[in-house]
Amino acid sequence: MKQGDETPPRRVTVRDVAAQTGLSIATVSRVLNGRANVAPHTRDKVLSAMGGLGRQAPRRRGDRATGIFVRCPYVLTDYFGLIVSALTEALEPHGLQVILNAGVSAQRDRVLGELTGRRDVAGAILILPPEPGAELVRLRDRGFPFVVVDPRTPPPRNIAAVSAAHFAGARMLTTHLIELGHRRIGIIGGPREWLAGENRFAGYLSPLADAGVLQAPELTRFVAEPTTELGHRAAAELLDLPDRPSALVAFNDKMAVGALRAAAERGLRVPEDLSVAGFDDSELAEACRPMLTTVRQPLGEMGRMAVNLLLRMLGGHRLEALHVELATQLVIRGSTDVFHGSGTGTPQSRTRTH
């Protein structure tokens, strides 16, 4: 966790913004109410002044927005769906409702700049936001309360963020394989521009370096999207090498399932001939055969923690920690076994936590 050192922004009045901009109170009110009859340069002037004052957007006396804008511009699969479900349930007891912006098509929406002018929105939770850090900084400077879940890139300073311990989880996974005797381990990495992809890749490599193993470049593949099909394709390339790996680790469980299919197509038995591991501990991990060794992410807890941080911000409380990293767990199942072992039996399911 990284400690924040800023005091929480205090609210200002419409009169404060009017005095800062030289505009009338009525004009400032029209901007803050999201009225259409406002010139773009006037709207920008008001929003810029709010950022300069470094305070939360003013509201009329008696107003209380009850909407929380949740931006998750991806398909709500078991991964994203669990986060959204958890935070929705956590918001409900507080009389707050989710305004959901989801689906791949939502990645084209330019919504962050409009949030400060919405009278129905009290704050936001942004899940793996595709927007660059500069846009998040602008939203923060306008005094709008929001929390980032699973940052796509390193979160800017003084922006609240919740993530899982990707590096530690990946390190536990590779350590497990090394303890089983594996040294030639194929890595199927996720998108290189994702913070999670970078951290997991570093975590995979760390125990190998400690064991004195220099990872051969031909044993690594990266994919643009963490899908089953791309996992299958990357695993096929690795398993067709003249000196194939004895184990594969994949960026997530979907890609690991693709690797299982590639192994079956080549007549390789898992785990007797090849160990395979994933990441996330999604429902897929227990639905496939053999069941996957994987790393469990605290997805529900990530959603609940984001709500907790946002509620503190909305209540005007100072956040003691802005960047919160939650522990991951290694879950050992039947898809990994001793290198060159007999394959007579599978390891008992157990977990390790970091």
Coordinates of N, CA and C in Angstrom, one line a residue, residues 132-279:
P132 N -6.1 7.1 -20.8 CA -4.7 7.3 -20.3 C -4.7 8.0 -18.9
G133 N -3.6 7.9 -18.2 CA -3.5 8.5 -16.9 C -3.8 10.0 -16.9
A134 N -3.5 10.7 -18.0 CA -3.7 12.1 -18.0 C -5.2 12.5 -17.9
E135 N -6.1 11.6 -18.4 CA -7.5 11.9 -18.3 C -8.0 11.6 -16.9
L136 N -7.4 10.6 -16.2 CA -7.8 10.4 -14.8 C -7.3 11.5 -13.9
V137 N -6.1 12.1 -14.2 CA -5.6 13.2 -13.5 C -6.6 14.4 -13.6
R138 N -7.0 14.7 -14.9 CA -7.9 15.8 -15.1 C -9.2 15.6 -14.3
L139 N -9.7 14.4 -14.2 CA -11.0 14.1 -13.5 C -10.7 14.4 -12.0
R140 N -9.6 13.9 -11.5 CA -9.2 14.1 -10.1 C -9.1 15.6 -9.8
D141 N -8.4 16.4 -10.7 CA -8.2 17.8 -10.5 C -9.5 18.6 -10.4
R142 N -10.5 18.0 -11.0 CA -11.8 18.7 -11.0 C -12.6 18.4 -9.7
G143 N -11.9 17.6 -8.8 CA -12.5 17.3 -7.5 C -13.6 16.2 -7.6
F144 N -13.6 15.4 -8.6 CA -14.7 14.4 -8.7 C -14.2 13.1 -8.0
P145 N -15.0 12.6 -7.1 CA -14.5 11.4 -6.4 C -14.7 10.1 -7.2
F146 N -13.6 9.3 -7.4 CA -13.7 8.0 -8.1 C -12.6 7.1 -7.6
V147 N -12.8 5.8 -7.9 CA -11.8 4.8 -7.5 C -11.6 3.9 -8.8
V148 N -10.3 3.5 -9.0 CA -10.0 2.7 -10.1 C -9.8 1.2 -9.6
V149 N -10.4 0.3 -10.3 CA -10.2 -1.1 -9.9 C -9.4 -1.8 -11.0
D150 N -8.4 -2.5 -10.6 CA -7.5 -3.2 -11.5 C -7.0 -2.3 -12.6
P151 N -6.1 -1.3 -12.2 CA -5.6 -0.3 -13.2 C -5.0 -1.0 -14.4
R152 N -5.3 -0.4 -15.5 CA -4.7 -0.9 -16.8 C -3.2 -0.5 -16.9
T153 N -2.9 0.7 -16.4 CA -1.6 1.2 -16.4 C -1.3 1.7 -15.0
P154 N 0.0 1.9 -14.6 CA 0.3 2.4 -13.3 C -0.5 3.6 -12.9
P155 N -1.3 3.5 -11.8 CA -2.2 4.6 -11.4 C -1.4 5.9 -11.1
P156 N -1.8 7.0 -11.5 CA -1.2 8.3 -11.2 C -1.2 8.5 -9.7
R157 N -0.3 9.3 -9.2 CA -0.2 9.6 -7.8 C -1.5 10.3 -7.3
N158 N -1.9 9.9 -6.1 CA -3.0 10.5 -5.4 C -4.4 10.2 -6.1
I159 N -4.4 9.0 -6.8 CA -5.6 8.5 -7.3 C -5.9 7.2 -6.7
A160 N -7.1 7.0 -6.1 CA -7.4 5.8 -5.3 C -7.5 4.6 -6.3
A161 N -6.9 3.5 -6.0 CA -6.9 2.3 -6.8 C -6.8 1.1 -6.0
V162 N -7.5 0.0 -6.5 CA -7.6 -1.3 -5.9 C -7.1 -2.3 -6.9
S163 N -6.2 -3.2 -6.5 CA -5.8 -4.3 -7.5 C -5.4 -5.5 -6.7
A164 N -5.1 -6.6 -7.4 CA -4.7 -7.8 -6.8 C -3.2 -7.9 -6.8
A165 N -2.6 -8.7 -6.0 CA -1.1 -8.9 -6.0 C -0.7 -9.8 -7.1
H166 N -0.6 -9.2 -8.3 CA -0.3 -10.0 -9.5 C 1.1 -10.6 -9.5
F167 N 2.1 -9.8 -9.1 CA 3.4 -10.2 -9.1 C 3.6 -11.4 -8.1
A168 N 3.1 -11.2 -6.9 CA 3.2 -12.2 -5.9 C 2.5 -13.5 -6.3
G169 N 1.3 -13.4 -6.9 CA 0.6 -14.6 -7.3 C 1.4 -15.4 -8.4
A170 N 1.9 -14.6 -9.4 CA 2.7 -15.3 -10.4 C 3.9 -15.9 -9.9
R171 N 4.6 -15.3 -8.9 CA 5.8 -15.8 -8.3 C 5.5 -17.1 -7.6
M172 N 4.4 -17.2 -6.9 CA 4.0 -18.4 -6.2 C 3.8 -19.5 -7.2
L173 N 3.2 -19.2 -8.3 CA 2.9 -20.2 -9.3 C 4.2 -20.8 -9.9
T174 N 5.1 -20.0 -10.3 CA 6.3 -20.5 -10.9 C 7.2 -21.2 -9.8
T175 N 7.2 -20.7 -8.6 CA 7.9 -21.4 -7.5 C 7.3 -22.8 -7.3
H176 N 6.0 -23.0 -7.4 CA 5.4 -24.3 -7.3 C 5.9 -25.2 -8.4
L177 N 6.0 -24.7 -9.6 CA 6.5 -25.6 -10.7 C 8.0 -25.9 -10.6
I178 N 8.8 -25.0 -10.1 CA 10.2 -25.2 -9.9 C 10.4 -26.3 -8.8
E179 N 9.5 -26.2 -7.8 CA 9.6 -27.2 -6.7 C 9.2 -28.6 -7.2
L180 N 8.5 -28.7 -8.3 CA 8.1 -29.9 -8.9 C 9.2 -30.4 -9.9
G181 N 10.2 -29.6 -10.1 CA 11.3 -30.0 -10.9 C 11.3 -29.4 -12.3
H182 N 10.4 -28.6 -12.6 CA 10.3 -28.0 -13.9 C 11.3 -26.8 -14.0
R183 N 12.0 -26.8 -15.2 CA 12.9 -25.7 -15.4 C 12.6 -25.1 -16.8
R184 N 12.2 -25.9 -17.7 CA 11.8 -25.3 -19.1 C 10.3 -25.0 -19.1
I185 N 10.0 -23.8 -18.7 CA 8.6 -23.4 -18.5 C 8.2 -22.4 -19.6
G186 N 7.2 -22.7 -20.3 CA 6.6 -21.8 -21.3 C 5.7 -20.8 -20.7
I187 N 5.8 -19.6 -21.1 CA 5.0 -18.5 -20.5 C 4.1 -17.9 -21.6
I188 N 2.8 -17.9 -21.4 CA 1.9 -17.3 -22.3 C 1.4 -16.1 -21.6
G189 N 2.0 -14.9 -22.0 CA 1.6 -13.7 -21.3 C 0.4 -13.0 -21.9
G190 N -0.1 -12.0 -21.1 CA -1.2 -11.3 -21.5 C -0.8 -10.0 -22.3
P191 N -1.7 -9.1 -22.5 CA -1.3 -7.8 -23.2 C -0.2 -7.1 -22.5
R192 N 0.8 -6.8 -23.2 CA 2.0 -6.2 -22.6 C 1.8 -4.8 -22.1
E193 N 0.8 -4.1 -22.6 CA 0.5 -2.7 -22.2 C -0.3 -2.7 -20.9
W194 N -0.8 -3.9 -20.4 CA -1.6 -4.0 -19.2 C -0.6 -4.1 -18.0
L195 N -0.9 -3.4 -17.0 CA -0.1 -3.4 -15.8 C -0.1 -4.8 -15.2
A196 N -1.3 -5.5 -15.2 CA -1.4 -6.9 -14.7 C -0.5 -7.8 -15.5
G197 N -0.5 -7.6 -16.8 CA 0.4 -8.5 -17.7 C 1.9 -8.3 -17.4
E198 N 2.3 -7.0 -17.2 CA 3.7 -6.7 -16.9 C 4.1 -7.3 -15.5
N199 N 3.2 -7.1 -14.5 CA 3.5 -7.6 -13.2 C 3.5 -9.2 -13.1
R200 N 2.6 -9.8 -13.8 CA 2.6 -11.3 -13.8 C 3.8 -11.8 -14.5
F201 N 4.2 -11.2 -15.6 CA 5.3 -11.7 -16.3 C 6.6 -11.6 -15.5
A202 N 6.7 -10.5 -14.8 CA 7.9 -10.3 -13.9 C 7.8 -11.3 -12.8
G203 N 6.6 -11.6 -12.3 CA 6.5 -12.6 -11.2 C 6.8 -14.0 -11.7
Y204 N 6.5 -14.4 -12.9 CA 6.8 -15.7 -13.5 C 8.4 -15.8 -13.6
L205 N 9.0 -14.8 -14.0 CA 10.5 -14.8 -14.2 C 11.3 -14.9 -12.9
S206 N 10.8 -14.2 -11.9 CA 11.6 -14.0 -10.7 C 12.1 -15.4 -10.0
P207 N 11.2 -16.4 -9.8 CA 11.7 -17.6 -9.2 C 12.7 -18.4 -10.2
L208 N 12.5 -18.2 -11.5 CA 13.5 -18.9 -12.4 C 14.9 -18.3 -12.2
A209 N 14.9 -16.9 -12.1 CA 16.2 -16.3 -11.9 C 16.8 -16.7 -10.6
D210 N 16.0 -16.9 -9.5 CA 16.5 -17.3 -8.2 C 17.1 -18.7 -8.3
A211 N 16.5 -19.5 -9.2 CA 16.9 -20.9 -9.4 C 18.1 -21.0 -10.4
G212 N 18.6 -19.9 -10.9 CA 19.7 -19.9 -11.8 C 19.3 -20.2 -13.2
V213 N 18.0 -20.1 -13.6 CA 17.5 -20.4 -14.9 C 17.3 -19.1 -15.7
L214 N 18.0 -19.0 -16.8 CA 17.7 -17.9 -17.7 C 16.7 -18.3 -18.7
Q215 N 15.5 -17.6 -18.7 CA 14.4 -17.9 -19.5 C 14.7 -17.7 -21.0
A216 N 14.6 -18.8 -21.8 CA 14.9 -18.8 -23.2 C 13.8 -17.9 -23.9
P217 N 14.2 -17.0 -24.8 CA 13.2 -16.2 -25.5 C 12.1 -17.0 -26.2
E218 N 12.5 -18.1 -26.8 CA 11.5 -18.9 -27.6 C 10.4 -19.5 -26.7
L219 N 10.6 -19.4 -25.4 CA 9.6 -20.0 -24.5 C 8.6 -19.0 -24.0
T220 N 8.6 -17.8 -24.6 CA 7.6 -16.8 -24.2 C 6.8 -16.3 -25.4
R221 N 5.5 -16.2 -25.2 CA 4.5 -15.7 -26.1 C 3.7 -14.6 -25.4
F222 N 3.3 -13.6 -26.1 CA 2.4 -12.6 -25.6 C 1.2 -12.5 -26.6
V223 N 0.0 -12.2 -26.0 CA -1.2 -12.1 -26.8 C -1.8 -10.7 -26.7
A224 N -2.6 -10.3 -27.7 CA -3.2 -9.0 -27.6 C -4.5 -9.0 -26.8
E225 N -5.2 -10.1 -26.7 CA -6.4 -10.3 -25.9 C -6.3 -11.6 -25.2
P226 N -6.6 -11.7 -23.9 CA -6.5 -12.9 -23.1 C -7.7 -13.9 -23.3
T227 N -7.8 -14.5 -24.5 CA -8.9 -15.3 -24.9 C -8.4 -16.8 -25.0
T228 N -9.4 -17.7 -25.0 CA -9.1 -19.1 -25.1 C -8.5 -19.4 -26.4
E229 N -9.0 -18.8 -27.5 CA -8.4 -19.1 -28.8 C -7.0 -18.7 -28.9
L230 N -6.7 -17.5 -28.4 CA -5.3 -17.0 -28.5 C -4.4 -17.8 -27.6
G231 N -4.9 -18.3 -26.5 CA -4.1 -19.1 -25.6 C -3.8 -20.4 -26.3
H232 N -4.8 -21.0 -27.0 CA -4.6 -22.2 -27.8 C -3.5 -22.0 -28.8
R233 N -3.6 -20.9 -29.5 CA -2.6 -20.7 -30.6 C -1.2 -20.5 -30.1
A234 N -1.0 -19.8 -29.0 CA 0.3 -19.6 -28.4 C 0.8 -20.9 -27.8
A235 N 0.0 -21.7 -27.2 CA 0.4 -22.9 -26.6 C 0.8 -23.9 -27.7
A236 N 0.1 -23.9 -28.8 CA 0.5 -24.8 -30.0 C 1.9 -24.4 -30.5
E237 N 2.2 -23.1 -30.6 CA 3.5 -22.7 -31.0 C 4.6 -23.2 -30.1
L238 N 4.3 -23.1 -28.8 CA 5.3 -23.6 -27.8 C 5.5 -25.1 -27.8
L239 N 4.4 -25.8 -27.9 CA 4.4 -27.3 -27.9 C 5.0 -27.9 -29.2
D240 N 5.1 -27.1 -30.2 CA 5.6 -27.5 -31.5 C 7.1 -27.3 -31.6
L241 N 7.7 -26.6 -30.6 CA 9.1 -26.4 -30.6 C 9.9 -27.7 -30.5
P242 N 11.1 -27.8 -31.2 CA 11.8 -29.1 -31.1 C 12.1 -29.5 -29.7
D243 N 12.4 -28.6 -28.8 CA 12.6 -28.9 -27.4 C 11.5 -28.2 -26.6
R244 N 10.3 -28.9 -26.6 CA 9.1 -28.2 -26.0 C 9.3 -28.1 -24.5
P245 N 8.5 -27.1 -23.9 CA 8.5 -26.9 -22.5 C 7.9 -28.1 -21.7
S246 N 8.2 -28.3 -20.5 CA 7.6 -29.3 -19.7 C 6.4 -28.8 -18.9
A247 N 6.3 -27.5 -18.9 CA 5.1 -26.8 -18.2 C 4.8 -25.5 -18.9
L248 N 3.5 -25.2 -18.8 CA 3.0 -23.9 -19.4 C 2.3 -23.1 -18.3
V249 N 2.5 -21.8 -18.2 CA 1.8 -20.9 -17.4 C 1.1 -19.9 -18.3
A250 N -0.2 -19.7 -18.0 CA -1.0 -18.8 -18.9 C -1.4 -17.6 -18.1
F251 N -1.6 -16.5 -18.8 CA -2.1 -15.2 -18.2 C -3.4 -15.4 -17.4
N252 N -4.3 -16.2 -17.9 CA -5.5 -16.4 -17.2 C -6.0 -17.8 -17.5
D253 N -7.1 -18.2 -16.8 CA -7.7 -19.5 -16.9 C -8.2 -19.8 -18.3
K254 N -8.7 -18.8 -19.0 CA -9.2 -19.0 -20.4 C -8.1 -19.5 -21.3
M255 N -7.0 -18.8 -21.2 CA -5.8 -19.1 -22.0 C -5.3 -20.5 -21.6
A256 N -5.3 -20.8 -20.3 CA -4.9 -22.2 -19.9 C -5.8 -23.3 -20.5
V257 N -7.1 -23.0 -20.6 CA -8.0 -24.0 -21.2 C -7.6 -24.2 -22.6
G258 N -7.2 -23.1 -23.3 CA -6.8 -23.2 -24.7 C -5.5 -24.1 -24.8
A259 N -4.6 -23.9 -23.8 CA -3.4 -24.7 -23.7 C -3.7 -26.2 -23.5
L260 N -4.7 -26.5 -22.7 CA -5.1 -27.9 -22.5 C -5.6 -28.5 -23.8
R261 N -6.3 -27.7 -24.6 CA -6.8 -28.2 -25.9 C -5.6 -28.5 -26.8
A262 N -4.6 -27.6 -26.9 CA -3.4 -27.7 -27.7 C -2.7 -29.0 -27.3
A263 N -2.6 -29.2 -26.0 CA -1.9 -30.4 -25.5 C -2.6 -31.7 -26.0
A264 N -3.9 -31.7 -25.8 CA -4.7 -32.9 -26.2 C -4.6 -33.2 -27.7
E265 N -4.5 -32.2 -28.5 CA -4.4 -32.3 -30.0 C -3.1 -33.0 -30.3
R266 N -2.1 -32.9 -29.5 CA -0.8 -33.4 -29.7 C -0.5 -34.7 -29.0
G267 N -1.6 -35.2 -28.4 CA -1.4 -36.5 -27.7 C -0.7 -36.4 -26.4
L268 N -0.6 -35.2 -25.8 CA 0.1 -35.0 -24.5 C -0.8 -35.1 -23.4
R269 N -0.5 -35.9 -22.4 CA -1.3 -36.0 -21.2 C -0.9 -35.0 -20.1
V270 N -2.0 -34.4 -19.5 CA -1.8 -33.4 -18.5 C -2.3 -34.0 -17.2
P271 N -1.4 -34.1 -16.1 CA -0.1 -33.5 -16.0 C 1.1 -34.5 -16.3
E272 N 0.8 -35.7 -16.7 CA 1.9 -36.7 -16.9 C 3.0 -36.2 -17.8
D273 N 2.6 -35.7 -19.0 CA 3.6 -35.2 -20.0 C 3.8 -33.7 -19.9
L274 N 2.8 -33.0 -19.4 CA 2.9 -31.5 -19.5 C 2.1 -31.0 -18.3
S275 N 2.7 -30.1 -17.5 CA 1.9 -29.3 -16.5 C 1.4 -28.0 -17.1
V276 N 0.2 -27.7 -16.7 CA -0.5 -26.4 -17.2 C -1.1 -25.7 -16.0
A277 N -0.9 -24.4 -16.0 CA -1.5 -23.6 -14.9 C -2.0 -22.3 -15.5
G278 N -3.0 -21.7 -14.8 CA -3.7 -20.5 -15.2 C -3.6 -19.4 -14.1
F279 N -4.5 -18.5 -14.1 CA -4.6 -17.4 -13.2 C -6.0 -16.9 -13.2

